[in-house]
Amino acid sequence: MAIERRNFWSKLFDLPRNNESYVPYVLSLKFIWAPVTYALFSFINNVRSLFVDVVHTDDDLDHDNPSTLISNAPVLYKHTQLIRGLSSTTERDVLHYMVRSFKSNSYSKDDLGNTPLTAFLAQHVFTKQKEYLEVGHKEVMSVLSKLAELAQRSDSAKRLLLTPNQPYREITAEAATLGVPVNTPLMLLVKAGDIEGVNLLLPFYSAADLMKSTPRGNSVFHIASITGQEEMLNLLKGRATELGIWNQYQENKNNAGYTAFDLLGALITTKDFFKNLLDFSDAYLGGEEINKVAITNQGTHSVWMARKGAINFNQGLTSDNDSAEMNQDVSVTLPRY
């Protein structure tokens, strides 16, 4: 019997006839219909998730065993694997994995001793600035916004927002010199230059939390100053003023003996406009502290690029001080009736 000749597209929508091979049909199922079906079900699941929002409380988290949710809990704390290994889960699942794991085992068992949140942020923050702005920022804010909402009613979630990593080994003077990193979530966001993220977390930070420094004695104000982040500096100043620690903040020195204002002054007065900012900052921070991956971009980020922000912030402070002095003079000289 003669075999009927049909083109591929005819075969695609029909079953084999006579002695035709099944190969084209198997290939079409594997490479065309399977991805289409998968995409359709994924779309339906995503739409459903928009309308199904379960409210969790701290009590809910107490009754969940993270070991039943994550086959290998320590994987959460590895920068390169934290969320990648959980890519099949939703953002809401990732959020609750973090809180549950933090309650049962606050720090990873490696040298860095990350919390689930500091590991998550470090994975996203220590990338090139362009990559962070295009991808990392969106992912970070998606998790942080939900975590901040949960922190309103969960002490564990709130502590997760405040707790820095805790390196496994003791931070001796030598270790501090070598630059063993200790970063609060806020510090990581400042290093990333993430204004929106910092603005979200600042209300949770008390005076003591805001004053926490790295082993080299650098506060978030030091980091924002040496990188010339004008808007970030204004945010930090506003919160420090609210908490009544602005004067203390200005006078706080790092281990190298510099205040944040010393760093601003160094940026403003330097003539090394085209020096790499990473090299310039080391002398004032006591070593490498800023996010070198984000700010260097193959060494093109210079002192000049950070200097403008430092000048603008300093001018803003000068204007505020002049206005305050004028108001005091007016209040003294106005006649009383």
mmCIF file of C-alpha atoms in Angstrom:
data_model
loop_
_atom_site.group_PDB
_atom_site.id
_atom_site.type_symbol
_atom_site.label_atom_id
_atom_site.label_comp_id
_atom_site.label_asym_id
_atom_site.label_seq_id
_atom_site.Cartn_x
_atom_site.Cartn_y
_atom_site.Cartn_z
ATOM 1 C CA MET A 1 0.000 0.000 0.000
ATOM 2 C CA ALA A 2 1.358 3.376 -0.971
ATOM 3 C CA ILE A 3 2.281 5.756 1.822
ATOM 4 C CA GLU A 4 0.369 9.010 1.723
ATOM 5 C CA ARG A 5 2.767 11.939 1.592
ATOM 6 C CA ARG A 6 1.804 14.801 3.905
ATOM 7 C CA ASN A 7 3.736 17.835 5.077
ATOM 8 C CA PHE A 8 4.853 18.276 8.674
ATOM 9 C CA TRP A 9 2.078 20.697 9.626
ATOM 10 C CA SER A 10 -0.542 18.250 8.452
ATOM 11 C CA LYS A 11 1.073 15.609 10.604
ATOM 12 C CA LEU A 12 1.265 17.981 13.545
ATOM 13 C CA PHE A 13 -2.493 18.041 14.053
ATOM 14 C CA ASP A 14 -3.261 14.435 13.136
ATOM 15 C CA LEU A 15 -2.262 10.880 14.011
ATOM 16 C CA PRO A 16 0.031 8.700 11.884
ATOM 17 C CA ARG A 17 -1.542 7.036 8.898
ATOM 18 C CA ASN A 18 -0.612 3.720 7.338
ATOM 19 C CA ASN A 19 3.142 3.110 7.801
ATOM 20 C CA GLU A 20 4.148 6.664 8.743
ATOM 21 C CA SER A 21 6.733 7.107 11.472
ATOM 22 C CA TYR A 22 5.708 8.265 14.927
ATOM 23 C CA VAL A 23 8.878 10.350 15.281
ATOM 24 C CA PRO A 24 7.414 13.673 13.999
ATOM 25 C CA TYR A 25 4.478 13.312 16.372
ATOM 26 C CA VAL A 26 6.672 12.588 19.376
ATOM 27 C CA LEU A 27 8.920 15.532 18.534
ATOM 28 C CA SER A 28 5.984 17.871 18.099
ATOM 29 C CA LEU A 29 4.585 16.798 21.475
ATOM 30 C CA LYS A 30 7.931 17.243 23.226
ATOM 31 C CA PHE A 31 9.102 20.497 21.689
ATOM 32 C CA ILE A 32 5.867 22.322 20.889
ATOM 33 C CA TRP A 33 2.859 21.179 22.869
ATOM 34 C CA ALA A 34 4.619 20.442 26.187
ATOM 35 C CA PRO A 35 6.086 23.984 26.558
ATOM 36 C CA VAL A 36 2.772 25.519 25.514
ATOM 37 C CA THR A 37 0.887 23.444 28.083
ATOM 38 C CA TYR A 38 3.442 24.261 30.797
ATOM 39 C CA ALA A 39 3.244 27.988 30.030
ATOM 40 C CA LEU A 40 -0.557 27.864 30.160
ATOM 41 C CA PHE A 41 -0.650 26.179 33.566
ATOM 42 C CA SER A 42 2.026 28.569 34.900
ATOM 43 C CA PHE A 43 -0.047 31.541 33.759
ATOM 44 C CA ILE A 44 -3.172 30.147 35.442
ATOM 45 C CA ASN A 45 -1.230 29.537 38.662
ATOM 46 C CA ASN A 46 0.194 33.085 38.655
ATOM 47 C CA VAL A 47 -3.234 34.609 38.098
ATOM 48 C CA ARG A 48 -4.626 32.515 40.934
ATOM 49 C CA SER A 49 -1.860 33.691 43.287
ATOM 50 C CA LEU A 50 -2.931 37.298 42.743
ATOM 51 C CA PHE A 51 -6.330 36.581 44.250
ATOM 52 C CA VAL A 52 -5.296 34.160 46.992
ATOM 53 C CA ASP A 53 -3.457 35.881 49.825
ATOM 54 C CA VAL A 54 -3.131 33.995 53.081
ATOM 55 C CA VAL A 55 -2.515 36.122 56.194
ATOM 56 C CA HIS A 56 0.175 34.570 58.377
ATOM 57 C CA THR A 57 0.922 35.439 61.971
ATOM 58 C CA ASP A 58 3.851 34.658 64.204
ATOM 59 C CA ASP A 59 1.807 31.845 65.727
ATOM 60 C CA ASP A 60 1.486 30.244 62.306
ATOM 61 C CA LEU A 61 5.247 30.266 61.938
ATOM 62 C CA ASP A 62 5.724 28.636 65.334
ATOM 63 C CA HIS A 63 3.931 25.491 64.180
ATOM 64 C CA ASP A 64 5.913 24.990 60.990
ATOM 65 C CA ASN A 65 9.051 22.907 60.869
ATOM 66 C CA PRO A 66 11.446 24.341 58.290
ATOM 67 C CA SER A 67 13.107 20.973 57.834
ATOM 68 C CA THR A 68 9.918 19.701 56.231
ATOM 69 C CA LEU A 69 9.870 22.647 53.843
ATOM 70 C CA ILE A 70 13.502 22.718 52.805
ATOM 71 C CA SER A 71 15.364 19.511 52.153
ATOM 72 C CA ASN A 72 18.694 21.150 53.017
ATOM 73 C CA ALA A 73 18.232 24.234 55.193
ATOM 74 C CA PRO A 74 21.880 25.445 55.101
ATOM 75 C CA VAL A 75 21.504 26.024 51.359
ATOM 76 C CA LEU A 76 19.526 29.135 52.318
ATOM 77 C CA TYR A 77 22.625 30.825 53.596
ATOM 78 C CA LYS A 78 24.894 30.376 50.586
ATOM 79 C CA HIS A 79 24.994 33.539 48.506
ATOM 80 C CA THR A 80 25.050 31.706 45.187
ATOM 81 C CA GLN A 81 22.312 29.248 46.028
ATOM 82 C CA LEU A 82 19.967 30.982 48.436
ATOM 83 C CA ILE A 83 16.953 31.533 46.247
ATOM 84 C CA ARG A 84 18.175 29.864 43.072
ATOM 85 C CA GLY A 85 17.699 26.501 44.737
ATOM 86 C CA LEU A 86 14.133 27.455 45.552
ATOM 87 C CA SER A 87 13.282 28.884 42.143
ATOM 88 C CA SER A 88 10.147 26.774 41.870
ATOM 89 C CA THR A 89 8.593 28.419 44.919
ATOM 90 C CA THR A 90 6.615 31.627 45.065
ATOM 91 C CA GLU A 91 7.899 34.841 46.653
ATOM 92 C CA ARG A 92 5.533 34.314 49.571
ATOM 93 C CA ASP A 93 7.091 30.888 50.208
ATOM 94 C CA VAL A 94 10.599 32.378 50.149
ATOM 95 C CA LEU A 95 9.564 34.993 52.691
ATOM 96 C CA HIS A 96 8.254 32.434 55.145
ATOM 97 C CA TYR A 97 11.208 30.112 54.589
ATOM 98 C CA MET A 98 13.386 32.998 55.751
ATOM 99 C CA VAL A 99 11.415 33.672 58.929
ATOM 100 C CA ARG A 100 11.004 30.020 59.863
ATOM 101 C CA SER A 101 14.656 29.250 59.295
ATOM 102 C CA PHE A 102 15.737 32.344 61.240
ATOM 103 C CA LYS A 103 13.692 31.197 64.228
ATOM 104 C CA SER A 104 15.092 27.675 64.209
ATOM 105 C CA ASN A 105 18.687 28.442 63.194
ATOM 106 C CA SER A 106 19.511 32.143 63.036
ATOM 107 C CA TYR A 107 22.948 31.932 61.421
ATOM 108 C CA SER A 108 24.546 29.806 58.750
ATOM 109 C CA LYS A 109 27.323 27.458 59.814
ATOM 110 C CA ASP A 110 29.945 28.884 57.472
ATOM 111 C CA ASP A 111 32.542 31.605 58.116
ATOM 112 C CA LEU A 112 30.161 34.434 57.213
ATOM 113 C CA GLY A 113 27.368 33.392 59.580
ATOM 114 C CA ASN A 114 24.606 34.940 57.501
ATOM 115 C CA THR A 115 20.991 35.213 58.466
ATOM 116 C CA PRO A 116 18.543 34.191 55.721
ATOM 117 C CA LEU A 117 17.954 37.871 54.910
ATOM 118 C CA THR A 118 21.582 39.030 54.841
ATOM 119 C CA ALA A 119 22.419 36.086 52.576
ATOM 120 C CA PHE A 120 19.516 36.926 50.265
ATOM 121 C CA LEU A 121 20.511 40.597 50.109
ATOM 122 C CA ALA A 122 24.217 39.852 49.650
ATOM 123 C CA GLN A 123 23.415 37.601 46.721
ATOM 124 C CA HIS A 124 21.621 40.478 45.002
ATOM 125 C CA VAL A 125 23.643 43.461 46.238
ATOM 126 C CA PHE A 126 27.115 42.334 45.245
ATOM 127 C CA THR A 127 26.504 42.594 41.525
ATOM 128 C CA LYS A 128 27.111 45.372 39.042
ATOM 129 C CA GLN A 129 24.932 48.405 39.688
ATOM 130 C CA LYS A 130 23.175 48.109 36.333
ATOM 131 C CA GLU A 131 22.255 44.483 37.018
ATOM 132 C CA TYR A 132 20.982 45.361 40.486
ATOM 133 C CA LEU A 133 18.803 48.202 39.193
ATOM 134 C CA GLU A 134 17.393 46.098 36.358
ATOM 135 C CA VAL A 135 16.766 42.850 38.236
ATOM 136 C CA GLY A 136 17.992 42.727 41.828
ATOM 137 C CA HIS A 137 16.131 45.771 43.135
ATOM 138 C CA LYS A 138 12.754 44.459 42.027
ATOM 139 C CA GLU A 139 13.325 41.046 43.611
ATOM 140 C CA VAL A 140 14.656 42.589 46.830
ATOM 141 C CA MET A 141 11.739 44.998 47.202
ATOM 142 C CA SER A 142 9.228 42.234 46.540
ATOM 143 C CA VAL A 143 10.559 40.278 49.523
ATOM 144 C CA LEU A 144 11.303 43.281 51.770
ATOM 145 C CA SER A 145 7.857 44.832 51.375
ATOM 146 C CA LYS A 146 6.152 41.591 52.426
ATOM 147 C CA LEU A 147 8.646 41.061 55.242
ATOM 148 C CA ALA A 148 8.086 44.615 56.535
ATOM 149 C CA GLU A 149 4.347 44.001 56.516
ATOM 150 C CA LEU A 150 4.794 40.743 58.438
ATOM 151 C CA ALA A 151 7.143 42.491 60.889
ATOM 152 C CA GLN A 152 4.217 44.621 62.072
ATOM 153 C CA ARG A 153 2.821 41.544 63.838
ATOM 154 C CA SER A 154 5.773 39.131 64.041
ATOM 155 C CA ASP A 155 8.747 39.691 66.340
ATOM 156 C CA SER A 156 10.768 37.128 64.413
ATOM 157 C CA ALA A 157 10.247 38.967 61.138
ATOM 158 C CA LYS A 158 11.167 42.266 62.798
ATOM 159 C CA ARG A 159 14.391 40.841 64.247
ATOM 160 C CA LEU A 160 15.244 39.446 60.835
ATOM 161 C CA LEU A 161 15.091 42.996 59.413
ATOM 162 C CA LEU A 162 17.554 44.232 62.051
ATOM 163 C CA THR A 163 20.013 41.389 62.603
ATOM 164 C CA PRO A 164 23.476 41.516 60.983
ATOM 165 C CA ASN A 165 25.373 38.440 59.971
ATOM 166 C CA GLN A 166 27.552 36.971 62.700
ATOM 167 C CA PRO A 167 30.805 35.438 61.428
ATOM 168 C CA TYR A 168 31.573 32.024 62.848
ATOM 169 C CA ARG A 169 35.083 32.999 63.895
ATOM 170 C CA GLU A 170 35.848 35.706 66.444
ATOM 171 C CA ILE A 171 36.321 39.215 65.020
ATOM 172 C CA THR A 172 39.784 40.005 66.319
ATOM 173 C CA ALA A 173 41.679 43.187 65.442
ATOM 174 C CA GLU A 174 43.501 41.197 62.770
ATOM 175 C CA ALA A 175 40.253 39.831 61.332
ATOM 176 C CA ALA A 176 38.805 43.342 61.253
ATOM 177 C CA THR A 177 41.854 44.543 59.349
ATOM 178 C CA LEU A 178 41.362 41.761 56.821
ATOM 179 C CA GLY A 179 37.795 42.926 56.339
ATOM 180 C CA VAL A 180 35.593 40.173 57.752
ATOM 181 C CA PRO A 181 32.171 41.514 56.729
ATOM 182 C CA VAL A 182 29.469 42.242 59.274
ATOM 183 C CA ASN A 183 26.456 43.895 57.665
ATOM 184 C CA THR A 184 22.959 44.634 58.844
ATOM 185 C CA PRO A 185 20.269 44.421 56.152
ATOM 186 C CA LEU A 186 20.233 48.235 56.195
ATOM 187 C CA MET A 187 23.992 48.376 55.610
ATOM 188 C CA LEU A 188 23.701 46.049 52.611
ATOM 189 C CA LEU A 189 20.989 48.244 51.097
ATOM 190 C CA VAL A 190 23.084 51.384 51.659
ATOM 191 C CA LYS A 191 26.011 49.683 49.924
ATOM 192 C CA ALA A 192 23.660 48.899 47.038
ATOM 193 C CA GLY A 193 22.452 52.508 46.918
ATOM 194 C CA ASP A 194 18.863 51.275 47.230
ATOM 195 C CA ILE A 195 16.924 54.354 48.359
ATOM 196 C CA GLU A 196 13.544 52.627 48.303
ATOM 197 C CA GLY A 197 14.782 49.685 50.352
ATOM 198 C CA VAL A 198 16.453 51.897 52.961
ATOM 199 C CA ASN A 199 13.357 54.073 53.249
ATOM 200 C CA LEU A 200 11.296 50.940 53.916
ATOM 201 C CA LEU A 201 13.579 49.617 56.671
ATOM 202 C CA LEU A 202 14.515 52.830 58.511
ATOM 203 C CA PRO A 203 11.316 53.012 60.637
ATOM 204 C CA PHE A 204 12.225 49.633 62.175
ATOM 205 C CA TYR A 205 15.705 50.811 63.230
ATOM 206 C CA SER A 206 16.148 52.252 66.723
ATOM 207 C CA ALA A 207 19.002 54.552 67.726
ATOM 208 C CA ALA A 208 21.133 51.572 68.783
ATOM 209 C CA ASP A 209 20.352 49.703 65.561
ATOM 210 C CA LEU A 210 21.233 52.716 63.440
ATOM 211 C CA MET A 211 24.551 53.171 65.255
ATOM 212 C CA LYS A 212 25.697 49.587 64.613
ATOM 213 C CA SER A 213 28.968 49.555 62.736
ATOM 214 C CA THR A 214 31.207 47.137 60.890
ATOM 215 C CA PRO A 215 34.298 45.650 62.622
ATOM 216 C CA ARG A 216 36.229 48.616 61.187
ATOM 217 C CA GLY A 217 33.859 50.987 62.975
ATOM 218 C CA ASN A 218 32.048 52.283 59.893
ATOM 219 C CA SER A 219 28.361 53.131 60.180
ATOM 220 C CA VAL A 220 25.876 53.359 57.327
ATOM 221 C CA PHE A 221 26.511 57.116 57.450
ATOM 222 C CA HIS A 222 30.215 56.546 56.741
ATOM 223 C CA ILE A 223 29.425 54.359 53.725
ATOM 224 C CA ALA A 224 26.828 56.752 52.311
ATOM 225 C CA SER A 225 29.260 59.657 52.783
ATOM 226 C CA ILE A 226 32.293 58.169 51.034
ATOM 227 C CA THR A 227 30.110 57.073 48.103
ATOM 228 C CA GLY A 228 28.496 60.524 47.820
ATOM 229 C CA GLN A 229 24.887 59.333 48.066
ATOM 230 C CA GLU A 230 23.099 62.643 48.604
ATOM 231 C CA GLU A 231 19.540 61.306 48.851
ATOM 232 C CA MET A 232 20.670 58.436 51.075
ATOM 233 C CA LEU A 233 22.478 60.848 53.403
ATOM 234 C CA ASN A 234 19.348 62.961 53.736
ATOM 235 C CA LEU A 235 17.293 59.875 54.599
ATOM 236 C CA LEU A 236 19.766 58.798 57.283
ATOM 237 C CA LYS A 237 20.000 62.332 58.667
ATOM 238 C CA GLY A 238 16.213 62.515 58.917
ATOM 239 C CA ARG A 239 15.972 59.265 60.867
ATOM 240 C CA ALA A 240 18.904 60.172 63.142
ATOM 241 C CA THR A 241 17.259 63.530 63.874
ATOM 242 C CA GLU A 242 13.957 61.812 64.710
ATOM 243 C CA LEU A 243 15.775 59.525 67.148
ATOM 244 C CA GLY A 244 17.730 62.420 68.688
ATOM 245 C CA ILE A 245 21.166 61.047 67.769
ATOM 246 C CA TRP A 246 22.136 63.353 64.912
ATOM 247 C CA ASN A 247 24.898 65.084 66.888
ATOM 248 C CA GLN A 248 26.250 61.732 68.055
ATOM 249 C CA TYR A 249 26.045 60.461 64.487
ATOM 250 C CA GLN A 250 28.167 63.362 63.236
ATOM 251 C CA GLU A 251 30.848 62.808 65.873
ATOM 252 C CA ASN A 252 31.063 59.013 65.570
ATOM 253 C CA LYS A 253 34.576 57.976 64.443
ATOM 254 C CA ASN A 254 35.583 54.762 62.733
ATOM 255 C CA ASN A 255 38.683 52.757 63.652
ATOM 256 C CA ALA A 256 40.764 54.829 61.245
ATOM 257 C CA GLY A 257 39.826 57.933 63.256
ATOM 258 C CA TYR A 258 37.446 59.571 60.766
ATOM 259 C CA THR A 259 33.871 60.764 61.150
ATOM 260 C CA ALA A 260 31.441 60.621 58.253
ATOM 261 C CA PHE A 261 31.886 64.389 57.872
ATOM 262 C CA ASP A 262 35.632 63.884 57.553
ATOM 263 C CA LEU A 263 34.859 61.592 54.626
ATOM 264 C CA LEU A 264 32.564 64.189 53.046
ATOM 265 C CA GLY A 265 35.273 66.809 53.497
ATOM 266 C CA ALA A 266 37.855 64.546 51.887
ATOM 267 C CA LEU A 267 35.640 64.065 48.835
ATOM 268 C CA ILE A 268 34.898 67.774 48.541
ATOM 269 C CA THR A 269 38.482 69.018 48.884
ATOM 270 C CA THR A 270 40.423 66.335 47.019
ATOM 271 C CA LYS A 271 42.095 67.100 43.694
ATOM 272 C CA ASP A 272 42.314 63.414 42.745
ATOM 273 C CA PHE A 273 39.137 63.666 40.696
ATOM 274 C CA PHE A 274 39.850 60.675 38.487
ATOM 275 C CA LYS A 275 41.187 58.323 41.135
ATOM 276 C CA ASN A 276 39.273 55.062 41.543
ATOM 277 C CA LEU A 277 36.761 55.550 44.364
ATOM 278 C CA LEU A 278 37.551 52.121 45.787
ATOM 279 C CA ASP A 279 41.231 53.014 46.227
ATOM 280 C CA PHE A 280 40.380 56.479 47.548
ATOM 281 C CA SER A 281 37.965 55.154 50.165
ATOM 282 C CA ASP A 282 40.248 52.486 51.638
ATOM 283 C CA ALA A 283 42.408 54.989 53.525
ATOM 284 C CA TYR A 284 39.382 56.635 55.167
ATOM 285 C CA LEU A 285 37.382 53.489 55.919
ATOM 286 C CA GLY A 286 40.345 51.509 57.224
ATOM 287 C CA GLY A 287 40.200 49.068 54.333
ATOM 288 C CA GLU A 288 37.806 47.824 51.706
ATOM 289 C CA GLU A 289 34.225 48.377 52.892
ATOM 290 C CA ILE A 290 32.177 49.742 50.014
ATOM 291 C CA ASN A 291 30.505 47.563 47.396
ATOM 292 C CA LYS A 292 33.386 47.293 44.949
ATOM 293 C CA VAL A 293 31.415 45.231 42.424
ATOM 294 C CA ALA A 294 28.666 47.813 42.148
ATOM 295 C CA ILE A 295 30.726 50.995 42.153
ATOM 296 C CA THR A 296 33.854 50.098 40.224
ATOM 297 C CA ASN A 297 32.403 48.720 36.975
ATOM 298 C CA GLN A 298 35.866 47.747 35.718
ATOM 299 C CA GLY A 299 37.437 50.678 37.552
ATOM 300 C CA THR A 300 35.491 53.456 35.839
ATOM 301 C CA HIS A 301 33.749 54.827 38.943
ATOM 302 C CA SER A 302 35.938 57.711 40.042
ATOM 303 C CA VAL A 303 36.063 60.137 42.953
ATOM 304 C CA TRP A 304 34.566 62.785 40.664
ATOM 305 C CA MET A 305 31.345 60.790 40.325
ATOM 306 C CA ALA A 306 30.847 60.622 44.111
ATOM 307 C CA ARG A 307 32.039 64.176 44.789
ATOM 308 C CA LYS A 308 28.947 65.924 43.441
ATOM 309 C CA GLY A 309 26.627 64.181 45.913
ATOM 310 C CA ALA A 310 28.917 65.071 48.811
ATOM 311 C CA ILE A 311 28.991 68.740 47.769
ATOM 312 C CA ASN A 312 25.206 68.919 47.375
ATOM 313 C CA PHE A 313 24.567 67.320 50.773
ATOM 314 C CA ASN A 314 27.047 69.638 52.475
ATOM 315 C CA GLN A 315 25.462 72.687 50.826
ATOM 316 C CA GLY A 316 22.059 71.520 52.021
ATOM 317 C CA LEU A 317 23.352 71.272 55.582
ATOM 318 C CA THR A 318 24.871 74.754 55.346
ATOM 319 C CA SER A 319 21.565 76.179 54.126
ATOM 320 C CA ASP A 320 19.686 74.458 56.960
ATOM 321 C CA ASN A 321 22.124 75.824 59.544
ATOM 322 C CA ASP A 322 21.896 79.348 58.106
ATOM 323 C CA SER A 323 18.097 79.194 58.200
ATOM 324 C CA ALA A 324 18.145 77.969 61.800
ATOM 325 C CA GLU A 325 20.490 80.790 62.844
ATOM 326 C CA MET A 326 18.325 83.394 61.093
ATOM 327 C CA ASN A 327 15.239 82.087 62.864
ATOM 328 C CA GLN A 328 17.021 82.322 66.207
ATOM 329 C CA ASP A 329 18.145 85.903 65.475
ATOM 330 C CA VAL A 330 14.629 86.925 64.461
ATOM 331 C CA SER A 331 13.112 85.402 67.585
ATOM 332 C CA VAL A 332 15.572 87.358 69.725
ATOM 333 C CA THR A 333 15.192 90.742 68.004
ATOM 334 C CA LEU A 334 11.433 90.798 67.499
ATOM 335 C CA PRO A 335 9.798 93.237 69.932
ATOM 336 C CA ARG A 336 7.234 91.841 72.357
ATOM 337 C CA TYR A 337 3.870 93.519 72.656
#
